[in-house]
Amino acid sequence: MENSRKEQRKDTTQRNRDEKQSGERSTVQYSASRRSFRDEQTSVPLDIEFCLSRFIGKCLVLNEAHSAKGRVHRAAVTIGTASKAKRTARETIGTASKAKRNAGGTIGTASKAKRTAGGTIGTASKAKRTARETIGTASKAKRTASKTIRYASKSMRNAGGTIRYASKTMSYAETTI
């Protein structure tokens, strides 16, 4: 009997030392002799269902915080993808503009050829038509790229909203814990 008390005191001393080192202290104490939980500060007996529900509640809050963290990560990935799409679309616009300028030069050359050489009128007209088609294609590419930029911007705004919501959830979780 004396040995079991010594063992119990030793365990309690060790637990208190561990709690002091880790910086956190449990407010619930289990009494083996009384087979009940008690709050150390008020010495009020606690129901085991109450202790379990409190523990489960903390677990749920932690789980929600973890989910929020995942949503933040997914939103960040969405922002990255949207940014990349925006850059690609800008490059497409640049290429389309260059094609338009080149086609403009081709039209000028074709007009000059038309004026100077009677024999090359047919060829020059064909070159002019081809150049106009190139301009049309370039304009279409420019429009598509602009749409991509608008979509990417919308995705970035949505992701920003997700991050704000997730941050709120995380701060609520920290407060609850």
Short mmCIF file of C-alpha atoms in Angstrom, two decimals:
data_model
loop_
_atom_site.label_atom_id
_atom_site.label_comp_id
_atom_site.label_asym_id
_atom_site.label_seq_id
_atom_site.Cartn_x
_atom_site.Cartn_y
_atom_site.Cartn_z
CA MET A 1 0.00 0.00 0.00
CA GLU A 2 2.80 2.38 0.97
CA ASN A 3 4.66 1.54 -2.25
CA SER A 4 1.65 2.35 -4.46
CA ARG A 5 1.30 5.78 -2.78
CA LYS A 6 4.98 6.47 -3.34
CA GLU A 7 4.61 5.46 -6.98
CA GLN A 8 1.55 7.71 -7.37
CA ARG A 9 3.37 10.69 -5.79
CA LYS A 10 6.37 10.03 -8.03
CA ASP A 11 4.13 9.98 -11.13
CA THR A 12 2.36 13.20 -10.09
CA THR A 13 5.69 14.95 -9.39
CA GLN A 14 7.05 13.86 -12.77
CA ARG A 15 3.86 14.99 -14.56
CA ASN A 16 3.98 18.40 -12.83
CA ARG A 17 7.65 18.78 -13.79
CA ASP A 18 6.84 17.90 -17.43
CA GLU A 19 3.93 20.36 -17.51
CA LYS A 20 6.08 23.13 -16.05
CA GLN A 21 8.76 22.53 -18.71
CA SER A 22 6.26 22.49 -21.58
CA GLY A 23 4.58 25.66 -20.27
CA GLU A 24 1.07 24.24 -20.11
CA ARG A 25 -0.82 22.93 -17.11
CA SER A 26 -3.88 20.73 -17.04
CA THR A 27 -6.78 22.04 -14.99
CA VAL A 28 -8.38 18.60 -14.75
CA GLN A 29 -7.01 16.07 -12.26
CA TYR A 30 -7.93 12.39 -12.03
CA SER A 31 -8.14 10.94 -8.56
CA ALA A 32 -7.50 7.18 -8.57
CA SER A 33 -8.76 6.75 -5.03
CA ARG A 34 -12.07 8.54 -5.72
CA ARG A 35 -12.25 7.37 -9.38
CA SER A 36 -13.41 10.82 -10.52
CA PHE A 37 -12.18 13.89 -12.39
CA ARG A 38 -11.82 17.17 -10.48
CA ASP A 39 -10.97 20.69 -11.57
CA GLU A 40 -7.68 21.56 -9.79
CA GLN A 41 -8.58 25.24 -9.39
CA THR A 42 -12.09 24.82 -7.96
CA SER A 43 -11.96 21.17 -6.75
CA VAL A 44 -15.39 20.67 -8.33
CA PRO A 45 -15.98 17.06 -9.48
CA LEU A 46 -16.26 16.89 -13.27
CA ASP A 47 -18.38 14.48 -15.24
CA ILE A 48 -16.37 12.31 -17.68
CA GLU A 49 -18.90 13.08 -20.48
CA PHE A 50 -18.24 16.79 -19.93
CA CYS A 51 -14.46 16.25 -20.20
CA LEU A 52 -14.87 14.19 -23.36
CA SER A 53 -17.24 16.70 -24.97
CA ARG A 54 -14.77 19.52 -24.20
CA PHE A 55 -11.93 17.48 -25.75
CA ILE A 56 -14.02 16.60 -28.84
CA GLY A 57 -15.01 20.27 -29.22
CA LYS A 58 -11.33 21.28 -29.25
CA CYS A 59 -10.59 18.56 -31.82
CA LEU A 60 -13.39 19.85 -34.07
CA VAL A 61 -12.08 23.41 -33.85
CA LEU A 62 -8.57 22.19 -34.70
CA ASN A 63 -9.96 20.20 -37.63
CA GLU A 64 -11.78 23.29 -38.95
CA ALA A 65 -8.55 25.31 -38.65
CA HIS A 66 -6.70 22.62 -40.60
CA SER A 67 -9.40 22.69 -43.32
CA ALA A 68 -9.07 26.48 -43.48
CA LYS A 69 -5.31 26.07 -43.94
CA GLY A 70 -6.00 23.74 -46.89
CA ARG A 71 -8.40 26.27 -48.42
CA VAL A 72 -5.72 28.98 -48.12
CA HIS A 73 -3.24 26.73 -49.91
CA ARG A 74 -5.71 25.90 -52.72
CA ALA A 75 -6.56 29.60 -53.13
CA ALA A 76 -2.85 30.44 -53.37
CA VAL A 77 -2.42 27.79 -56.09
CA THR A 78 -5.44 29.26 -57.95
CA ILE A 79 -3.86 32.74 -57.78
CA GLY A 80 -0.59 31.32 -59.16
CA THR A 81 -2.40 29.61 -62.06
CA ALA A 82 -4.42 32.75 -62.81
CA SER A 83 -1.24 34.88 -62.81
CA LYS A 84 0.42 32.47 -65.23
CA ALA A 85 -2.64 32.54 -67.52
CA LYS A 86 -2.55 36.36 -67.43
CA ARG A 87 1.14 36.44 -68.42
CA THR A 88 0.58 33.95 -71.26
CA ALA A 89 -2.37 36.01 -72.52
CA ARG A 90 -0.23 39.17 -72.48
CA GLU A 91 2.46 37.37 -74.50
CA THR A 92 -0.24 36.30 -77.00
CA ILE A 93 -1.39 39.93 -77.31
CA GLY A 94 2.23 40.99 -77.95
CA THR A 95 2.65 38.35 -80.67
CA ALA A 96 -0.69 39.32 -82.25
CA SER A 97 0.29 43.02 -82.26
CA LYS A 98 3.61 42.17 -83.92
CA ALA A 99 1.82 40.07 -86.57
CA LYS A 100 -0.54 43.00 -87.21
CA ARG A 101 2.40 45.39 -87.69
CA ASN A 102 4.16 42.96 -90.03
CA ALA A 103 0.94 42.52 -92.03
CA GLY A 104 0.60 46.31 -92.25
CA GLY A 105 4.09 46.44 -93.80
CA THR A 106 3.10 43.70 -96.27
CA ILE A 107 0.00 45.72 -97.33
CA GLY A 108 2.19 48.80 -97.93
CA THR A 109 4.63 46.78 -100.05
CA ALA A 110 1.76 45.20 -102.00
CA SER A 111 0.23 48.63 -102.74
CA LYS A 112 3.59 49.91 -103.96
CA ALA A 113 4.04 46.85 -106.18
CA LYS A 114 0.53 47.40 -107.57
CA ARG A 115 1.34 50.98 -108.52
CA THR A 116 4.74 50.31 -110.09
CA ALA A 117 4.32 47.05 -112.00
CA GLY A 118 1.25 46.24 -114.08
CA GLY A 119 2.21 42.57 -114.44
CA THR A 120 2.39 41.98 -110.69
CA ILE A 121 -1.07 43.45 -109.90
CA GLY A 122 -2.65 40.01 -109.43
CA THR A 123 0.14 38.83 -107.12
CA ALA A 124 0.10 42.09 -105.18
CA SER A 125 -3.69 41.88 -104.68
CA LYS A 126 -3.34 38.32 -103.42
CA ALA A 127 -0.59 39.40 -101.01
CA LYS A 128 -2.85 42.22 -99.80
CA ARG A 129 -5.74 39.79 -99.14
CA THR A 130 -3.43 37.37 -97.29
CA ALA A 131 -2.11 40.23 -95.16
CA ARG A 132 -5.70 41.29 -94.29
CA GLU A 133 -6.48 37.69 -93.25
CA THR A 134 -3.36 37.72 -91.04
CA ILE A 135 -4.61 40.92 -89.38
CA GLY A 136 -8.01 39.27 -88.77
CA THR A 137 -6.37 36.22 -87.15
CA ALA A 138 -4.14 38.46 -85.01
CA SER A 139 -7.17 40.50 -83.87
CA LYS A 140 -9.01 37.30 -82.93
CA ALA A 141 -5.99 36.08 -80.93
CA LYS A 142 -5.89 39.45 -79.16
CA ARG A 143 -9.59 39.20 -78.21
CA THR A 144 -9.16 35.65 -76.90
CA ALA A 145 -6.15 36.73 -74.83
CA SER A 146 -8.14 39.64 -73.37
CA LYS A 147 -10.91 37.21 -72.34
CA THR A 148 -8.29 34.99 -70.68
CA ILE A 149 -6.98 37.98 -68.70
CA ARG A 150 -10.51 38.87 -67.54
CA TYR A 151 -11.16 35.26 -66.46
CA ALA A 152 -7.80 35.06 -64.67
CA SER A 153 -8.50 38.34 -62.83
CA LYS A 154 -11.88 36.96 -61.70
CA SER A 155 -10.21 33.75 -60.46
CA MET A 156 -7.70 35.84 -58.49
CA ARG A 157 -10.50 37.88 -56.87
CA ASN A 158 -12.35 34.67 -55.92
CA ALA A 159 -9.17 33.20 -54.46
CA GLY A 160 -8.64 36.41 -52.44
CA GLY A 161 -12.12 35.98 -50.94
CA THR A 162 -11.34 32.36 -50.04
CA ILE A 163 -8.12 33.44 -48.29
CA ARG A 164 -9.98 36.11 -46.28
CA TYR A 165 -12.64 33.57 -45.21
CA ALA A 166 -10.02 30.96 -44.30
CA SER A 167 -8.00 33.52 -42.29
CA LYS A 168 -11.16 34.44 -40.34
CA THR A 169 -11.82 30.75 -39.65
CA MET A 170 -8.25 30.24 -38.46
CA SER A 171 -8.32 33.26 -36.14
CA TYR A 172 -11.68 32.05 -34.74
CA ALA A 173 -10.14 28.61 -34.22
CA GLU A 174 -7.16 30.12 -32.36
CA THR A 175 -9.50 32.17 -30.17
CA THR A 176 -11.60 29.09 -29.39
CA ILE A 177 -8.53 27.02 -28.54
#
